[in-house]
CSV table of C-alpha atoms in Angstrom, one decimal:
chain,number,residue,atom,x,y,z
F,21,UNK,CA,0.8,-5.8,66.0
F,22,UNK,CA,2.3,-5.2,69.0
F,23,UNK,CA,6.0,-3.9,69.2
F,24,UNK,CA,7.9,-5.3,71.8
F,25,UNK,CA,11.5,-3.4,72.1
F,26,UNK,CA,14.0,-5.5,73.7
F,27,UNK,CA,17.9,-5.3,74.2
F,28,UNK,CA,20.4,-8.5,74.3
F,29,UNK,CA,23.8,-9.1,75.0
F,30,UNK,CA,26.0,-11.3,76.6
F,31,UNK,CA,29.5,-12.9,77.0
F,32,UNK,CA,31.4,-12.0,74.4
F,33,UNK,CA,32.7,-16.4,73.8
F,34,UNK,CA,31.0,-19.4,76.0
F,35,UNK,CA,33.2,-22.7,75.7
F,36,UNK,CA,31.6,-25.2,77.3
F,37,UNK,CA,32.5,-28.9,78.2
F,38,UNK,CA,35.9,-30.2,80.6
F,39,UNK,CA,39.5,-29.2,81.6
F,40,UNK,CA,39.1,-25.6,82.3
F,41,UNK,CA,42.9,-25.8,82.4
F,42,UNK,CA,43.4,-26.4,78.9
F,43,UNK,CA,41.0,-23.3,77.8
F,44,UNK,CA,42.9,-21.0,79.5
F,45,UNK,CA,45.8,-22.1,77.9
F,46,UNK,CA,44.3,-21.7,74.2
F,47,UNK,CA,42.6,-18.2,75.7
F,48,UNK,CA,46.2,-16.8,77.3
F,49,UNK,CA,47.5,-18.2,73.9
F,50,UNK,CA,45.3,-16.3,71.6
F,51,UNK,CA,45.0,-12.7,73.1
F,52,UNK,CA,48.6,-12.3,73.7
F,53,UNK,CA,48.3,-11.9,77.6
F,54,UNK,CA,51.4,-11.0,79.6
F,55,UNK,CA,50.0,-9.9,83.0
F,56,UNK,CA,47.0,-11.8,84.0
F,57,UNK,CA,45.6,-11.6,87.8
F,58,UNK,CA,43.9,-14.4,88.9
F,59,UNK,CA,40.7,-13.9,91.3
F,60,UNK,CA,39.1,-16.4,93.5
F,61,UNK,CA,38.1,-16.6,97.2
F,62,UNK,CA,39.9,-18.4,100.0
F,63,UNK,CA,37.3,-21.6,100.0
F,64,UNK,CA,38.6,-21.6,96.3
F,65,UNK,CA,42.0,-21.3,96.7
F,66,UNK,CA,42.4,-24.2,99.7
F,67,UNK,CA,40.7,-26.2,97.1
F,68,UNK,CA,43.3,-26.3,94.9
F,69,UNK,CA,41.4,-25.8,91.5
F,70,UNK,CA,43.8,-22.4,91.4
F,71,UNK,CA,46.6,-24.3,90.7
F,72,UNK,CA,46.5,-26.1,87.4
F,73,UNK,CA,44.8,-22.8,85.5
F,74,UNK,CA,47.8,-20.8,87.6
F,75,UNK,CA,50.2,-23.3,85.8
F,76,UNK,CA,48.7,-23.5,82.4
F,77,UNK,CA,48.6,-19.5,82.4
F,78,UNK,CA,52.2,-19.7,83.1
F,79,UNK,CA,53.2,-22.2,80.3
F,80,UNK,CA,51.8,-20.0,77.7
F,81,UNK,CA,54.3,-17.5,79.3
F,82,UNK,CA,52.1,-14.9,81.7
F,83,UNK,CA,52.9,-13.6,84.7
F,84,UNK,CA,49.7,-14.8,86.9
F,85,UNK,CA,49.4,-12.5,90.0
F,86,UNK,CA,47.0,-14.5,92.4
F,87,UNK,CA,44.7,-13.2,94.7
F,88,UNK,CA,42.3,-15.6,96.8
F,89,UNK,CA,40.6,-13.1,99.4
F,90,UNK,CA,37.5,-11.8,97.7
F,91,UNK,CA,34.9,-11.5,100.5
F,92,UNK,CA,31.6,-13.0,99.9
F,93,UNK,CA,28.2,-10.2,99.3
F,94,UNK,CA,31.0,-8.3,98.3
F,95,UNK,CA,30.6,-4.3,100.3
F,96,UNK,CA,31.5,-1.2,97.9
F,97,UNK,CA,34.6,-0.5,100.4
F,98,UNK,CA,36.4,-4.1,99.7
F,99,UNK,CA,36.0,-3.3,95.9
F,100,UNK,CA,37.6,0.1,96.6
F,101,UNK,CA,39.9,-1.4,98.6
F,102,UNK,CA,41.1,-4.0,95.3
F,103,UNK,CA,40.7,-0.6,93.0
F,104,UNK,CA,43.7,0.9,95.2
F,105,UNK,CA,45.8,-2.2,95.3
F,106,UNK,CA,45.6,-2.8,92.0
F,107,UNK,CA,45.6,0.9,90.5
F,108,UNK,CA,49.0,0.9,89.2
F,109,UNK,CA,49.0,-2.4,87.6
F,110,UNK,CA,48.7,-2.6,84.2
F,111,UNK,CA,46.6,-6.4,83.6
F,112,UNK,CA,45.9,-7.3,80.4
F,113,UNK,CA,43.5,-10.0,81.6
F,114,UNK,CA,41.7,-10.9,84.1
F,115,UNK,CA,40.7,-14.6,84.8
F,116,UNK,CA,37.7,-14.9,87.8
F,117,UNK,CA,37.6,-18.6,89.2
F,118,UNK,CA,34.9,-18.3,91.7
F,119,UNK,CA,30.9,-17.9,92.2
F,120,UNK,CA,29.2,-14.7,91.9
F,121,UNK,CA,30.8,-12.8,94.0
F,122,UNK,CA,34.2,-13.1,92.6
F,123,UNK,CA,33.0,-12.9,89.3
F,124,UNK,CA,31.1,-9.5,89.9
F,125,UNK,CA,34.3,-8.4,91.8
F,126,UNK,CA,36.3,-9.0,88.5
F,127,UNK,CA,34.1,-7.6,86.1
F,128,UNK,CA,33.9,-4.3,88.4
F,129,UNK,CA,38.1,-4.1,89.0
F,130,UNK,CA,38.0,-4.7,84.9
F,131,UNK,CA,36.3,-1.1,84.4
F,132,UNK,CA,37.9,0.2,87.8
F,133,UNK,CA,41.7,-0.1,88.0
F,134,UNK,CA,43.1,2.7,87.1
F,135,UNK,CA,40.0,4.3,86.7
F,136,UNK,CA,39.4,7.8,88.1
F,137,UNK,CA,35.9,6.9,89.7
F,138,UNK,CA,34.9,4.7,92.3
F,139,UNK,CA,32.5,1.9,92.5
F,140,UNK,CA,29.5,3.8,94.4
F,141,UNK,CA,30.2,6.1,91.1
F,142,UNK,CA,28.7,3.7,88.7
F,143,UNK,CA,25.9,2.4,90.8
F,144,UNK,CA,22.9,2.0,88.3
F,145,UNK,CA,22.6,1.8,84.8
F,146,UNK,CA,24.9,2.8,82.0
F,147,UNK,CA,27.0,4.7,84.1
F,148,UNK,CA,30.6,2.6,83.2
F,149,UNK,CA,32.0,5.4,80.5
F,150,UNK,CA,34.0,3.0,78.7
F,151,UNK,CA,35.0,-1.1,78.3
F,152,UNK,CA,38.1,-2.1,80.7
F,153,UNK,CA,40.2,-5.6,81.1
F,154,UNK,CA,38.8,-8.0,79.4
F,155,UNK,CA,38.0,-11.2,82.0
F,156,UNK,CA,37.8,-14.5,81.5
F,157,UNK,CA,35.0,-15.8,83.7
F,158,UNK,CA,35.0,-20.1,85.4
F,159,UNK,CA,31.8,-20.0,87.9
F,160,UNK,CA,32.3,-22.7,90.2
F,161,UNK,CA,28.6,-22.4,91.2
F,162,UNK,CA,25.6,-22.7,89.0
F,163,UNK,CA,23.8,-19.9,90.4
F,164,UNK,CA,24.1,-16.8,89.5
F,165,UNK,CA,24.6,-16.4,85.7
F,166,UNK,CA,27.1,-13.4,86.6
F,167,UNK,CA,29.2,-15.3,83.6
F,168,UNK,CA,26.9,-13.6,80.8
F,169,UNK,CA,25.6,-10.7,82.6
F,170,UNK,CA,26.0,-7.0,82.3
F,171,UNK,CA,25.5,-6.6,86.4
F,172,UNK,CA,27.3,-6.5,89.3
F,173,UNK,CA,26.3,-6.2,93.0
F,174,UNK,CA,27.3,-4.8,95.8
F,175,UNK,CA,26.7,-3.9,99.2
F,176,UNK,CA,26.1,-0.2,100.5
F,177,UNK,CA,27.1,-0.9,104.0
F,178,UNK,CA,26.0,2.8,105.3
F,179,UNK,CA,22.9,2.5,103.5
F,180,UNK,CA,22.4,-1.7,104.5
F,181,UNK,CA,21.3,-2.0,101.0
F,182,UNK,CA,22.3,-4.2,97.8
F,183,UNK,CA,22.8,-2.3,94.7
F,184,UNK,CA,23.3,-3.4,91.0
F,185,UNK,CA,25.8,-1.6,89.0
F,186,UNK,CA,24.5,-3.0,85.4
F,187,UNK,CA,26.9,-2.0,81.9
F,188,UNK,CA,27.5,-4.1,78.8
F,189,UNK,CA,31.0,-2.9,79.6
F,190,UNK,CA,30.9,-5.6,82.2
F,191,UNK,CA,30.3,-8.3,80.2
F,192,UNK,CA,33.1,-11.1,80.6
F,193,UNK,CA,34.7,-11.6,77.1
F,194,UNK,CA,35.4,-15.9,77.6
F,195,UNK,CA,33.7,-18.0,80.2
F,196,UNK,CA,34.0,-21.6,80.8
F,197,UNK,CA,31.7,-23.6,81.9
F,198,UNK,CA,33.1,-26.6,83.4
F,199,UNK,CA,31.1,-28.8,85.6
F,200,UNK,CA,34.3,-30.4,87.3
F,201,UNK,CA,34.9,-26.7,89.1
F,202,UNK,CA,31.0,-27.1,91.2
F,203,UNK,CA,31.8,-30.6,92.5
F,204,UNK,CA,33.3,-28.7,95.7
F,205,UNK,CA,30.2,-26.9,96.3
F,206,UNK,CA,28.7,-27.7,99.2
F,207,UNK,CA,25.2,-29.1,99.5
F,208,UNK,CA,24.0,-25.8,101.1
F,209,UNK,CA,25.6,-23.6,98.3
F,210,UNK,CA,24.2,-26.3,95.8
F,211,UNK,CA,20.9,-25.2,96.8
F,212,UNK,CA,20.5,-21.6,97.4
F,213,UNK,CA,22.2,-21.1,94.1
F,214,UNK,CA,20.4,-23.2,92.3
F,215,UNK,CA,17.0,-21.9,93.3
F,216,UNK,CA,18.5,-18.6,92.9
F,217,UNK,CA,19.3,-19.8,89.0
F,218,UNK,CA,15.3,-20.8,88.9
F,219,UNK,CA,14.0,-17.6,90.0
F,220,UNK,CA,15.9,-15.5,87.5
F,221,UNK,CA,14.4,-17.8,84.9
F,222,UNK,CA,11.1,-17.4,86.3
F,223,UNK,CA,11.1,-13.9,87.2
F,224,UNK,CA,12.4,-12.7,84.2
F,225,UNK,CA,9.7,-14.5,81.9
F,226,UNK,CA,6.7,-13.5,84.2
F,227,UNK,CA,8.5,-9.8,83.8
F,228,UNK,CA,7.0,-7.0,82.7
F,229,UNK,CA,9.5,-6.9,80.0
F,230,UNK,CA,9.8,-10.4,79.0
F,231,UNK,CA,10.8,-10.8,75.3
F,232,UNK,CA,11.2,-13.7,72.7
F,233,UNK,CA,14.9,-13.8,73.9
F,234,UNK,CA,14.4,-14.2,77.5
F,235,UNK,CA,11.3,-16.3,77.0
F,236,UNK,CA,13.8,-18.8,74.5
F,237,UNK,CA,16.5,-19.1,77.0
F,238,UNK,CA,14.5,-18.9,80.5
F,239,UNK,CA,12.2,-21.2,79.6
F,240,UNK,CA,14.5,-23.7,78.6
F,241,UNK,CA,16.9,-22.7,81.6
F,242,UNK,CA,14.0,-24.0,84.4
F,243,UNK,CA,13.5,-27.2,82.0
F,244,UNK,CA,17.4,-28.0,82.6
F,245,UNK,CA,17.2,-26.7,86.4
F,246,UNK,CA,14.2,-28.3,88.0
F,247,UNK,CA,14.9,-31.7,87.5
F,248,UNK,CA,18.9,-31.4,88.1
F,249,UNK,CA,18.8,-29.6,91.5
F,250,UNK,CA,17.7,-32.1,93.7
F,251,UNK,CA,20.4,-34.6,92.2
F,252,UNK,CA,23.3,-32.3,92.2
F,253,UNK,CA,22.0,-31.4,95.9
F,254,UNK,CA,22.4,-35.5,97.1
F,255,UNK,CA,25.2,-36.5,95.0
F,256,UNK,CA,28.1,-33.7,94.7
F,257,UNK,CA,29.6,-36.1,92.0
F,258,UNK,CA,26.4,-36.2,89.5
F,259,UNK,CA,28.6,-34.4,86.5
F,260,UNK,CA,25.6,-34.6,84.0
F,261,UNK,CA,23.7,-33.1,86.6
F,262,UNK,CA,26.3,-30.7,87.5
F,263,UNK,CA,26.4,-29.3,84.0
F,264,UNK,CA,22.9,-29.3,83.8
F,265,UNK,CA,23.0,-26.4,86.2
F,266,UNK,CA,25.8,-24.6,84.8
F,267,UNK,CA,24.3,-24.5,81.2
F,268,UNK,CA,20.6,-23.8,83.2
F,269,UNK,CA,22.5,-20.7,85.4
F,270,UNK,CA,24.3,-19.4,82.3
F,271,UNK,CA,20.6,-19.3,80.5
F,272,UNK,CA,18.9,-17.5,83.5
F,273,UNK,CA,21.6,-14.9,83.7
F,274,UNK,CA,20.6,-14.3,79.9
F,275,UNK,CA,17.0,-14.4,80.4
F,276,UNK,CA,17.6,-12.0,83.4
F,277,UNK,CA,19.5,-9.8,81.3
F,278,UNK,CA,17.4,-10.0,78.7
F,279,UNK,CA,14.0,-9.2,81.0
F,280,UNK,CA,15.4,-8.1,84.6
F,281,UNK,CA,14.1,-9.7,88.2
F,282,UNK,CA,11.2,-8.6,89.8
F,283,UNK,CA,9.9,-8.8,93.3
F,284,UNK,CA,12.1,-11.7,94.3
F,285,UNK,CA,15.1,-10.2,94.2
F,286,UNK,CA,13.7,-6.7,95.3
F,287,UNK,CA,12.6,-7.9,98.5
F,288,UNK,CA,16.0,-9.8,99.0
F,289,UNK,CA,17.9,-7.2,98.6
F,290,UNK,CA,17.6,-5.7,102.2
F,291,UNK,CA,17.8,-9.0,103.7
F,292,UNK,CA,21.5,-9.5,102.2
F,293,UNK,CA,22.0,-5.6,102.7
F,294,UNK,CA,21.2,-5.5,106.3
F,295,UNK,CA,21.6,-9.3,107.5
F,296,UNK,CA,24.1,-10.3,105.4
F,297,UNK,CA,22.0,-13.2,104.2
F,298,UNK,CA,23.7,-14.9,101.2
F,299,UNK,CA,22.2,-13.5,97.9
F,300,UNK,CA,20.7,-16.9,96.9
F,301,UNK,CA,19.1,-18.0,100.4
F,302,UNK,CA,17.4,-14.4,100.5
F,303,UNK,CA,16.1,-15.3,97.0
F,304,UNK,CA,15.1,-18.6,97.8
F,305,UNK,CA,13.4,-17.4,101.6
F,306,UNK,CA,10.7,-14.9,99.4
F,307,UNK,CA,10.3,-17.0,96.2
F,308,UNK,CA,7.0,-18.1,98.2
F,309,UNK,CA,5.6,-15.2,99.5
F,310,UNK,CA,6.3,-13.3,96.3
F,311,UNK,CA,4.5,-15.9,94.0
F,312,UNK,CA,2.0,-16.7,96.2
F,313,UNK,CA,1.0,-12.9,96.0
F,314,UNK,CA,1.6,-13.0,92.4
F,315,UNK,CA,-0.5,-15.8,92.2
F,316,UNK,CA,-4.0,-14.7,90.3
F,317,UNK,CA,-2.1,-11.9,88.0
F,318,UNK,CA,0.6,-15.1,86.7
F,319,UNK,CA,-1.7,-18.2,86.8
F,320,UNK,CA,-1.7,-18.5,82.9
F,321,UNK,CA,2.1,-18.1,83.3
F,322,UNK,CA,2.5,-20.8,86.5
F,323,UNK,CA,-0.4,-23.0,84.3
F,324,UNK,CA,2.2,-23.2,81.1
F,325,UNK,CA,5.3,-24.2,82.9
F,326,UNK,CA,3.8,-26.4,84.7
F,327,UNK,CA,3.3,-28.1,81.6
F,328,UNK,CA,6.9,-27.1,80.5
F,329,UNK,CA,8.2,-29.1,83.1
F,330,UNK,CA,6.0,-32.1,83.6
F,331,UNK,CA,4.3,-31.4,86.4
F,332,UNK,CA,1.2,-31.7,85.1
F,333,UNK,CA,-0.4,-32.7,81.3
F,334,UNK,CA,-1.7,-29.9,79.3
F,335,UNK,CA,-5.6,-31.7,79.6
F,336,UNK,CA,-5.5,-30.4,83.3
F,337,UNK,CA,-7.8,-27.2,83.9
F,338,UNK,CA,-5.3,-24.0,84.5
F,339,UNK,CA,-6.1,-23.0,87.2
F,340,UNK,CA,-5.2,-26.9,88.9
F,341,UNK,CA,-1.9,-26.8,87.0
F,342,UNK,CA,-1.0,-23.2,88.2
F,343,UNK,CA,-1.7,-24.7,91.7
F,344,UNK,CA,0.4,-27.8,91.5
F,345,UNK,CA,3.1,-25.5,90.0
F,346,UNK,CA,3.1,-23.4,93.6
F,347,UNK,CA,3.1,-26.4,95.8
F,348,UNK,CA,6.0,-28.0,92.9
F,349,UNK,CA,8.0,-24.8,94.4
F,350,UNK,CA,7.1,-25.5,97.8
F,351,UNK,CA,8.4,-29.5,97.2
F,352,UNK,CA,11.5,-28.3,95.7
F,353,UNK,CA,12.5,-25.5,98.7
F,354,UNK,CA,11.8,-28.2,101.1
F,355,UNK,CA,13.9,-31.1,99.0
F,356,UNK,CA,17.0,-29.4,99.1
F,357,UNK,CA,16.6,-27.5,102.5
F,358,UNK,CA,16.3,-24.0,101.8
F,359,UNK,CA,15.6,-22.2,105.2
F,360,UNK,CA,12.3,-20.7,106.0
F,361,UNK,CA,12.0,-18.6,108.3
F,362,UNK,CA,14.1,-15.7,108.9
F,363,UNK,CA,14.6,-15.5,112.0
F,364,UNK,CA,17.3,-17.7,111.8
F,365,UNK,CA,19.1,-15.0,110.2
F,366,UNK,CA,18.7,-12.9,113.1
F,367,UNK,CA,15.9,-11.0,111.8
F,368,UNK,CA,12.2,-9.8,113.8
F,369,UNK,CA,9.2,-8.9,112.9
F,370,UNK,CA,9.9,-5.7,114.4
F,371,UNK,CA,12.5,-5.2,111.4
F,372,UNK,CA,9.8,-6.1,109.2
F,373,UNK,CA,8.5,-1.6,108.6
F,374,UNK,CA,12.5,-0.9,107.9
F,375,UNK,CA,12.9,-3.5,105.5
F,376,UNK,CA,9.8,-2.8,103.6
F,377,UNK,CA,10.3,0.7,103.5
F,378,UNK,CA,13.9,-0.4,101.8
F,379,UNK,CA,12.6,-2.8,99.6
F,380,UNK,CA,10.2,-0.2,98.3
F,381,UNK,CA,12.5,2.1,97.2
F,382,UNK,CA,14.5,-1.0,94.5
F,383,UNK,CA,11.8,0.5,92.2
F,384,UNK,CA,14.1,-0.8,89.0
F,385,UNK,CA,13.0,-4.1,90.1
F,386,UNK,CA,9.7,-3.4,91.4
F,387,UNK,CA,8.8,-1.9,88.3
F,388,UNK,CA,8.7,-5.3,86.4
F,389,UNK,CA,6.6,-7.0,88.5
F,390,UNK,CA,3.7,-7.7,86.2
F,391,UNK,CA,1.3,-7.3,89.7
F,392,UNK,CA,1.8,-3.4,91.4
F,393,UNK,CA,3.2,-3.6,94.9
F,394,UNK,CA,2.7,-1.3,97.4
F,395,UNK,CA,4.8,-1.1,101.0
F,396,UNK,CA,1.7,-2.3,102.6
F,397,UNK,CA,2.0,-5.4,99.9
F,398,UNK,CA,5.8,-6.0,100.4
F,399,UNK,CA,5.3,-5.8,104.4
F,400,UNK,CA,2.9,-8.9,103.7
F,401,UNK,CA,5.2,-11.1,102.2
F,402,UNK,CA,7.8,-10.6,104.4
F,403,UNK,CA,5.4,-11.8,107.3
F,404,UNK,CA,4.6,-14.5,105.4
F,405,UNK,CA,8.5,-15.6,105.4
F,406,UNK,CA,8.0,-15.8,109.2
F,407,UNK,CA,4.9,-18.3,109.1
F,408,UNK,CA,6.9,-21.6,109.4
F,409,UNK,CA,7.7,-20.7,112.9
């Protein structure tokens, strides 16, 4: 028998369903909190979904301290930035209402203010020496799963390089999943977030260190994903499928944390470091190249969900259903309008040596990539991400 050594965690309470409002009512209620800031971005705030949970908070007698201004691809010197302007407050809860980039900037400030390190200090894994202010986590994106995760990312701007800072000490302690918070998204953010949702799913079972865990919740995550996106994507107001993708995000940040990403998310890393292509787009741009490559070492793997998710019956040979699972990827990038070709992010093929010599080096990722990749491999794909042109 083969031992399989695995490691799970997540949020420490996941209340699911409507009025977001009244949850943080009951969770400002129940933990006693005083002092509460409130994090979103500006897109957020103009919306208005701030204000009800701002007013809720107060009713149950905190002092809310709002602040709408988290950047998106958030750079390590705007988090250090927050650490300082926050250091001598003394929060005894902090509520994120936002998509992954305010939620990673929460759980980081949670462990950081008034904290004598900085965030480029904690960079990797297991390097947050102790839990900080518990959050409370609303994504109003179904994406990327930051809600139950132990990571964070951020952007080394001298080094044009994402960089995961990964700690069960970041884990939120409440999130709320409330499809009525994504109905703002736009169609765009719909999209690369929601193929970004798929890929952790997908990458993290096809990982080298898939698990029962991240098998039970990633396999189940693409069955509630794959048929949800392209209605979300052409009807903002589709609640069922709305929550669809929250529940299928929320499982693919388990199955992610429970397994890692692989070459996806290696490979996109530069391209959000240096570019500053949005996290999910960058996913969505190499999903292709990188399982086309991966193709004959996950076949078995692309033959099984296609079955998973009706693409084809189980009587069809494997190596047909691993084929119609590809071009099933290829349909769904093209439904909901995922760009192709990057060059419309500003990038060359002359770039293509610097960012596969960066890519190369996210061996935390690399390493779980069930097929070995060397830089002549990763400068491949990334030439492929040009073809369409």
């Amino acid at each position: 028998m083969n031992t399989n050594i695995f490691r799970f965690s997540t949020a420490g309470e996941i209340v699911s369903g409507a009025d977001a409002a009244t949850a943080l009512s009951r969770i400002v209620a129940t933990r006693s909190s005083k002092r509460v800031l409130l994090l979103s971005d500006a897109n957020i705030a103009r919306s208005g979904l701030l204000d009800a949970p701002a007013v809720a908070m107060q009713g149950e007698g905190a002092t809310v301290t709002v602040f709408s201004e988290v950047v998106p691809e958030p750079p390590s010197h705007h988090v250090d930035e927050l650490q300082n302007r926050f250091r001598s407050e003394s929060f005894d809860l902090i509520v994120a209402i936002g998509g992954g980039s305010v939620l990673d900037v929460a759980k980081l400030l949670s462990v950081l203010i008034g904290a004598p390190f900085r965030v480029e200090d904690i960079v990797g894994i297991d390097k947050v020496p102790s839990p900080g202010i518990p959050v409370a986590a609303l994504p109003t994106t179904a994406g990327t799963g930051s809600e139950v995760t132990p990571n964070a990312i951020v952007t080394l701007v001298d080094q044009q390089l994402k960089v995961g800072i990964v700690s069960r000490f970041l884990l939120p302690s409440v999130v709320v999943l409330d499809p009525a918070l994504t109905v703002g998204m736009p169609a765009a953010v719909t999209a690369s977030t929601g193929i970004d949702a798929f890929i952790h799913s997908l990458e993290s079972v096809t990982s080298n260190k898939a698990n029962a865990m991240c098998n039970a919740v990633g396999f189940h995550s693409m069955r509630l994903i794959y048929p949800s996106l392209t209605r979300a994507y052409r009807d903002a107001t589709d609640l069922s499928a709305r929550y669809d993708m929250l529940l299928g995000s929320m499982l693919g940040g388990m199955a992610l944390s429970a397994a890692g990403t692989t070459a996806v998310h290696a490979l996109s890393y530069p391209l959000g470091g240096t570019y500053g292509i949005p996290h999910g787009v960058a996913n969505a741009m190499m999903l292709l190249p990188v399982m086309e490559y991966n193709f004959d070492t996950l076949s078995d793997d692309f033959a099984d969900i296609a079955v998973l998710l009706g693409i084809e019956p189980a009587e069809t040979p494997p190596r047909n259903r691993a084929e119609s699972f590809l071009q099933a990827l290829r349909n769904l990038v093209a439904e909901v309008q995922i760009p192709t070709d990057l060059r419309d992010f500003g990038v060359s093929p002359e770039d293509i040596d610097t960012l596969s010599t960066a890519a190369s080096k996210v061996t935390r990722l690399l390493d779980n990539n069930r097929k070995k990749l060397s830089t002549a491999d990763i400068r491949a794909m990334y030439e492929r991400a040009f073809a369409s042109a």
